[in-house]
CSV table of C-alpha atoms in Angstrom, one decimal:
chain,number,residue,atom,x,y,z
A,1,UNK,CA,0.0,0.0,0.0
A,2,UNK,CA,1.5,3.4,-1.2
A,3,UNK,CA,2.1,5.8,1.7
A,4,UNK,CA,0.5,9.2,1.0
A,5,UNK,CA,2.7,11.9,-0.3
A,6,UNK,CA,3.4,14.8,2.1
A,7,UNK,CA,1.8,18.1,1.0
A,8,UNK,CA,4.5,20.6,-0.4
A,9,UNK,CA,5.1,23.4,1.9
A,10,UNK,CA,3.4,26.7,0.5
A,11,UNK,CA,6.0,29.0,-0.8
A,12,UNK,CA,6.0,32.8,-0.4
A,13,UNK,CA,3.4,34.7,-2.3
A,14,UNK,CA,5.8,37.2,-3.7
A,15,UNK,CA,8.2,34.8,-4.8
A,16,UNK,CA,5.5,32.8,-6.6
A,17,UNK,CA,4.3,36.2,-8.4
A,18,UNK,CA,7.9,36.7,-9.6
A,19,UNK,CA,8.2,33.2,-11.1
A,20,UNK,CA,4.9,33.6,-12.8
A,21,UNK,CA,5.8,36.9,-14.0
A,22,UNK,CA,9.2,35.6,-15.5
A,23,UNK,CA,7.5,32.4,-17.0
A,24,UNK,CA,4.9,34.5,-18.7
A,25,UNK,CA,7.6,36.8,-20.3
A,26,UNK,CA,9.6,33.9,-21.5
A,27,UNK,CA,6.6,32.4,-23.2
A,28,UNK,CA,5.6,35.7,-24.8
A,29,UNK,CA,9.2,36.2,-26.0
A,30,UNK,CA,9.5,32.5,-27.2
A,31,UNK,CA,6.5,32.7,-29.3
A,32,UNK,CA,7.8,35.8,-31.0
A,33,UNK,CA,11.2,34.5,-31.5
A,34,UNK,CA,9.8,31.3,-33.1
A,35,UNK,CA,8.1,33.4,-35.7
A,36,UNK,CA,11.5,35.0,-36.7
A,37,UNK,CA,14.0,32.0,-36.4
A,38,UNK,CA,12.4,28.8,-35.7
A,39,UNK,CA,14.4,26.6,-33.4
A,40,UNK,CA,16.4,29.6,-31.9
A,41,UNK,CA,16.8,30.0,-28.1
A,42,UNK,CA,16.5,33.1,-26.2
A,43,UNK,CA,18.8,33.2,-23.3
A,44,UNK,CA,18.5,36.6,-22.1
A,45,UNK,CA,16.0,39.6,-22.5
A,46,UNK,CA,17.6,42.9,-23.1
A,47,UNK,CA,16.0,46.2,-22.0
A,48,UNK,CA,17.6,48.1,-24.9
A,49,UNK,CA,18.3,47.4,-28.5
A,50,UNK,CA,21.5,49.3,-28.6
A,51,UNK,CA,23.8,46.1,-28.5
A,52,UNK,CA,23.6,45.8,-32.4
A,53,UNK,CA,27.2,44.4,-33.1
A,54,UNK,CA,29.0,42.2,-35.4
A,55,UNK,CA,31.6,39.3,-35.4
A,56,UNK,CA,32.5,38.0,-31.9
A,57,UNK,CA,30.6,40.7,-30.1
A,58,UNK,CA,27.5,39.3,-31.2
A,59,UNK,CA,28.4,35.6,-30.2
A,60,UNK,CA,26.4,35.6,-27.1
A,61,UNK,CA,22.7,34.6,-27.7
A,62,UNK,CA,20.4,37.7,-27.0
A,63,UNK,CA,16.8,38.8,-27.5
A,64,UNK,CA,15.8,42.4,-27.3
A,65,UNK,CA,13.3,44.9,-28.6
A,66,UNK,CA,12.8,45.5,-32.4
A,67,UNK,CA,15.3,48.1,-33.7
A,68,UNK,CA,16.1,49.2,-37.3
A,69,UNK,CA,19.2,47.5,-38.8
A,70,UNK,CA,22.4,49.5,-38.9
A,71,UNK,CA,22.2,49.4,-42.7
A,72,UNK,CA,18.9,51.2,-43.1
A,73,UNK,CA,20.5,54.2,-44.4
A,74,UNK,CA,22.0,52.2,-47.2
A,75,UNK,CA,18.7,50.8,-48.4
A,76,UNK,CA,17.5,51.5,-51.8
A,77,UNK,CA,13.9,50.2,-51.6
A,78,UNK,CA,12.4,48.1,-54.5
A,79,UNK,CA,8.5,48.1,-54.6
A,80,UNK,CA,6.5,45.2,-56.1
A,81,UNK,CA,2.8,45.0,-56.4
A,82,UNK,CA,0.2,42.5,-55.9
A,83,UNK,CA,1.5,38.9,-57.2
A,84,UNK,CA,4.7,40.6,-58.7
A,85,UNK,CA,7.8,38.4,-58.8
A,86,UNK,CA,11.1,39.9,-58.4
A,87,UNK,CA,13.9,39.2,-60.6
A,88,UNK,CA,16.2,36.5,-59.2
A,89,UNK,CA,19.3,38.7,-60.1
A,90,UNK,CA,18.4,41.0,-57.4
A,91,UNK,CA,20.0,39.0,-54.8
A,92,UNK,CA,23.3,40.7,-55.8
A,93,UNK,CA,22.1,43.8,-54.0
A,94,UNK,CA,23.7,44.5,-50.6
A,95,UNK,CA,21.7,45.3,-48.8
A,96,UNK,CA,18.6,44.1,-50.6
A,97,UNK,CA,15.7,46.0,-49.3
A,98,UNK,CA,12.1,45.2,-50.8
A,99,UNK,CA,8.5,46.1,-50.1
A,100,UNK,CA,5.6,44.0,-51.1
A,101,UNK,CA,2.0,44.5,-51.5
A,102,UNK,CA,-0.1,41.5,-50.2
A,103,UNK,CA,-3.5,42.9,-49.6
A,104,UNK,CA,-5.2,41.0,-52.3
A,105,UNK,CA,-4.7,37.4,-50.9
A,106,UNK,CA,-8.4,36.9,-51.9
A,107,UNK,CA,-9.8,33.5,-52.4
A,108,UNK,CA,-12.6,34.1,-55.0
A,109,UNK,CA,-10.8,36.2,-57.4
A,110,UNK,CA,-7.5,34.6,-58.0
A,111,UNK,CA,-5.6,36.9,-55.8
A,112,UNK,CA,-4.4,34.2,-53.4
A,113,UNK,CA,-3.2,32.2,-56.4
A,114,UNK,CA,-1.1,34.9,-57.8
A,115,UNK,CA,0.3,35.5,-54.3
A,116,UNK,CA,1.4,31.9,-53.9
A,117,UNK,CA,2.9,31.7,-57.4
A,118,UNK,CA,5.0,34.9,-56.6
A,119,UNK,CA,6.2,33.7,-53.2
A,120,UNK,CA,9.0,31.2,-54.3
A,121,UNK,CA,11.0,34.1,-56.2
A,122,UNK,CA,10.6,36.3,-53.2
A,123,UNK,CA,12.0,33.6,-50.8
A,124,UNK,CA,14.8,32.7,-53.3
A,125,UNK,CA,16.2,36.2,-53.4
A,126,UNK,CA,15.9,36.7,-49.8
A,127,UNK,CA,17.6,33.5,-48.9
A,128,UNK,CA,20.8,34.4,-50.7
A,129,UNK,CA,21.1,37.8,-49.1
A,130,UNK,CA,23.5,38.5,-46.3
A,131,UNK,CA,21.9,41.8,-45.5
A,132,UNK,CA,18.0,41.9,-46.2
A,133,UNK,CA,15.3,44.1,-45.2
A,134,UNK,CA,11.6,43.5,-46.1
A,135,UNK,CA,8.5,45.4,-45.7
A,136,UNK,CA,5.1,44.0,-46.6
A,137,UNK,CA,1.2,44.7,-46.1
A,138,UNK,CA,-1.0,41.7,-45.8
A,139,UNK,CA,-4.8,41.2,-46.0
A,140,UNK,CA,-6.4,37.6,-46.4
A,141,UNK,CA,-10.0,37.6,-47.2
A,142,UNK,CA,-12.6,35.4,-48.9
A,143,UNK,CA,-14.0,38.0,-51.2
A,144,UNK,CA,-13.3,41.7,-52.0
A,145,UNK,CA,-14.9,44.0,-49.4
A,146,UNK,CA,-15.3,41.3,-46.8
A,147,UNK,CA,-13.8,41.7,-43.3
A,148,UNK,CA,-10.3,40.1,-43.7
A,149,UNK,CA,-9.4,36.9,-41.9
A,150,UNK,CA,-6.0,38.5,-40.8
A,151,UNK,CA,-4.2,41.7,-41.7
A,152,UNK,CA,-0.8,43.1,-40.8
A,153,UNK,CA,2.0,45.3,-41.8
A,154,UNK,CA,5.4,43.7,-41.4
A,155,UNK,CA,9.0,44.5,-41.1
A,156,UNK,CA,11.6,41.9,-41.3
A,157,UNK,CA,15.5,42.1,-41.5
A,158,UNK,CA,18.5,40.2,-41.0
A,159,UNK,CA,22.2,40.9,-41.1
A,160,UNK,CA,24.1,37.6,-41.3
A,161,UNK,CA,27.4,39.1,-41.0
A,162,UNK,CA,26.5,40.7,-37.7
A,163,UNK,CA,24.4,37.8,-36.7
A,164,UNK,CA,21.4,39.9,-35.9
A,165,UNK,CA,17.9,39.8,-37.1
A,166,UNK,CA,14.5,41.6,-36.2
A,167,UNK,CA,10.7,41.4,-36.7
A,168,UNK,CA,8.1,43.8,-36.2
A,169,UNK,CA,4.3,43.4,-36.8
A,170,UNK,CA,2.0,46.3,-36.6
A,171,UNK,CA,-1.7,46.6,-37.1
A,172,UNK,CA,-2.3,43.1,-36.7
A,173,UNK,CA,-6.0,41.9,-36.5
A,174,UNK,CA,-7.8,38.7,-36.8
A,175,UNK,CA,-11.4,39.2,-38.1
A,176,UNK,CA,-11.0,42.8,-37.4
A,177,UNK,CA,-10.1,42.3,-33.7
A,178,UNK,CA,-6.5,43.8,-32.7
A,179,UNK,CA,-4.0,41.2,-31.4
A,180,UNK,CA,-0.4,41.7,-30.2
A,181,UNK,CA,1.9,42.2,-27.3
A,182,UNK,CA,0.8,45.8,-27.3
A,183,UNK,CA,-2.8,44.6,-26.6
A,184,UNK,CA,-1.5,42.2,-23.9
A,185,UNK,CA,0.2,45.0,-22.3
A,186,UNK,CA,-3.0,47.2,-22.1
A,187,UNK,CA,-4.8,44.3,-20.7
A,188,UNK,CA,-2.2,43.4,-18.1
A,189,UNK,CA,-1.3,46.9,-17.0
A,190,UNK,CA,-4.2,47.4,-14.3
A,191,UNK,CA,-3.5,44.1,-12.6
A,192,UNK,CA,0.1,43.1,-13.3
A,193,UNK,CA,2.0,46.6,-13.9
A,194,UNK,CA,5.4,44.9,-13.5
A,195,UNK,CA,4.6,42.2,-16.2
A,196,UNK,CA,3.2,44.9,-18.5
A,197,UNK,CA,6.2,47.0,-18.1
A,198,UNK,CA,8.5,44.1,-18.9
A,199,UNK,CA,6.5,43.4,-22.0
A,200,UNK,CA,6.0,47.0,-23.4
A,201,UNK,CA,9.3,47.1,-25.1
A,202,UNK,CA,8.2,44.3,-27.3
A,203,UNK,CA,5.0,46.0,-28.2
A,204,UNK,CA,3.1,49.1,-27.1
A,205,UNK,CA,0.4,49.9,-29.6
A,206,UNK,CA,-2.7,47.8,-30.5
A,207,UNK,CA,-1.7,45.1,-32.9
A,208,UNK,CA,1.9,45.6,-32.4
A,209,UNK,CA,4.7,42.9,-31.6
A,210,UNK,CA,8.6,43.4,-32.1
A,211,UNK,CA,11.7,41.6,-31.4
A,212,UNK,CA,15.4,41.1,-32.2
A,213,UNK,CA,17.5,38.1,-32.0
A,214,UNK,CA,20.9,36.6,-32.5
A,215,UNK,CA,21.5,34.5,-35.7
A,216,UNK,CA,23.7,31.5,-36.1
A,217,UNK,CA,27.1,32.0,-37.6
A,218,UNK,CA,27.2,32.2,-41.4
A,219,UNK,CA,30.6,31.6,-42.8
A,220,UNK,CA,30.0,33.2,-46.5
A,221,UNK,CA,28.5,36.3,-45.1
A,222,UNK,CA,31.2,36.8,-42.4
A,223,UNK,CA,33.8,36.5,-45.2
A,224,UNK,CA,31.8,39.0,-47.4
A,225,UNK,CA,32.2,41.5,-44.7
């Protein structure tokens, strides 16, 4: 006959709250990081994104708020309309900075099909780039004029030589309802102000979420300088 297990001793309430706060923060950051770099690990959350570095200075794995890449001032932006494919030779640009309209991902008018046909070329030039910055504008709906299933404006960049990447999503809505870290901050602030304060650097406005992460080492991009 198994002996009854002794009840665990209750822990101090403030200690429990601290652990819950840290766990919630880790889960929120992990979800965003997974969207940027699947499989990456976040070992520390930074309160500032000023640690944009290159080479061995970026060797430690870090997570921080979204910030613009150091090469933003070098960008020459190339704009592509709905379903428009970029030429494959564009991967030679360094940095490569592109903007895509993806607002007509519509099921019943062929917009969704045109979107799918254009994506392979877009992924191809992105994957070959050492310094890449993309902005895009999404809207997915069944018919023109319907409330979209999902909408957002995105910013995504990486600098493989510096081993840094960033993602920021704004105006994110599902069936017209705003969703993002900024919305979580607003909901949490009256009851959990410390947690809200920790999260707001990753999103302040409704529908906003942003993060920057460390990338794995890339030998070709490091040699390219």
